[in-house]
């Protein structure tokens, strides 16, 4: 069984690294990086725009190009998160929690180097798992039903406890507000409208993108504008920056256990249809805080482990999200939704036929994604010195630019002016939360997980009530219950151990 | 930040930067040359509506003499995009695709502020009818409609749906009513693909999908079609051989009515109305009150594009079926469908209330 897969993997590799095929992933990666960096555009924009131009292409160049688009669209989002506190992609919102404070300390180079290495290795991990799962991917997807999704979100909530700093009450209140915000729009069960006040804009709830832009980027710029800080890093000369690229790269190996755990989280979550990378990044971040042996005090203040975890999870998700896409045509992420669209246009239906008859093409896609992830990170590292200079740009110049970027980004999200208003409303909310020491992360995590939790809670309860499932006899569910219990118990266990050590 | 599926502004920027196709087509039949037509798609990129739009775009562009900017404006089951189209100027610069069955159902049940496709737009064409099938998992004990009816006599059957009020929900609620099946609904699946996974896992007994949206799963032996919500065979595809049809004088609804000692003629008429409603299809529309000259021009050019052999070949290659109809005829059909569908409003409301209670 393994031999034909290995042979197809080899053939796929040869297809990618032969002339002129290699041009497709190279050009695809460069385009994706440019689009990801340009304000208002993204790798996904590029994919949709490219679809009509590739209609007459053969399937192989299409696979190579789109694999590169998926892989090349992620890393640059983390760069803007680290440098400007702007989540370039929704998953990179978790990277900015510690990445931006590092840039504020003048260590942008370290953070970007760490992000590049964690991202490249994380994607390799996801691709490796994807290859290993090919023989069993259908079973793996079908094993994850609503009870498993539900427990996964509950585990995610458990990580909120880990990321809370300061007042517990404030953290819980922020999480509660996040949950309430996630309930805006149609009730997934009854299709009744909630908290929409008759406004069609709110029917589908508030978008994560405008809220993230507001609560992080705009809030930060307001804060910078009203304080005396002259630049993001507080320095005025490039020479004063203290970060080291290689320290960042090496940190992934120093914390290799954390990297592996985070990659596993990204891979598992990536395989779950319609969950998305933001969940993977935040859950991995929470896990990083939770498992930190030296306590969580440094997180949120520029701890490099807070960059490693979300970056590894986010990129490991890319390969894993191809599992449901290739097995059943169910997109596991935004990028794979467009990839599936492009494949469909070429008459390549995901599923058994694609996996049996065109496995070499599938591998060409996988290798192109792999190649693109590494190329993006290498190019990112190559220009890190230039990027780090942006942290010494004066606030008076930077703040208007970021405000404009946020406005444009919000509008491009769905072409709706209301999203621009949401950005600025949440910008002020975020600023006041920061000023009065209200934690923003619990709000964001609850918002990301809220609708997933609600939906799967309803479905699971109903299935259990109807006798269609037994919640308590499902192995993956039970494993996730145990993981949640362990996550909640770990801080107490660590505190108990610390007390015992002190007594000795 | 800006990295999302929606491409409205992105596409616009792309064109602003001079990346547009530099149209060199024939002279247009009204003053649209050098302008751009916004083409509103009510769902995200990568889905069926988006695929049809992107397939059609080069063929329509060639004929109309203007660049087409495809804008995905998803939200509220297509209502946001429809409202945007409805409130645009009828100058030919904004066109869009409508999810006609969804809008008809929403406007009939009054659940949301959805515009009514029979009166709030200028209908230019129908691309496809979008008719549905009931499917079950390949490992399900329900292997035929006889099995379904036998099981339904013992217990309510559980149908998976994405949301109450959706077209597939109406398909199942009304067809189950016509067949005398007591139906329970499990709502909340993120989309049709996720619902299909629930059917494959056996979490739900059945679900309704448009045939072509689920064809790959049927071909992969994951799902089995059991009932065609149509009066004629939906496709020559071999999986539909022997699969009963709901409509027609000898259709499942009429035969079931006879078995239940009900009026078979009425059952056939009701089934016809349901087929009309859910098959109202994917329409191309412009804002209301468009002047006659523009309407005729756009309608003609669109028809030429939709019947272009190269477009039809591209659609076939992408496994997208076509059932093209001109604007006036498509409008007449959805008006008739809307009339017939009013009969179902109590059934739909009752099913929604069942879910809510």
Coordinates of C-alpha atoms in Angstrom, one line a residue, chain B residues 9 64 88 91 131 151 155 158 171 174 180 190 238 263 317 345:
Chain B
X9 CA -12.0 45.8 -2.8
X64 CA -20.5 43.4 -23.8
X88 CA -27.7 50.0 -7.1
X91 CA -27.3 51.8 -15.4
X131 CA -32.5 20.8 -8.5
X151 CA -38.3 3.2 8.6
X155 CA -39.7 6.6 13.9
X158 CA -33.5 12.8 11.1
X171 CA -36.8 20.7 0.1
X174 CA -42.0 20.0 2.2
X180 CA -46.2 11.7 4.9
X190 CA -21.4 24.9 8.4
X238 CA -25.8 6.3 -13.9
X263 CA -55.8 13.1 -3.6
X317 CA -15.2 20.4 -17.9
X345 CA -45.7 28.6 3.9

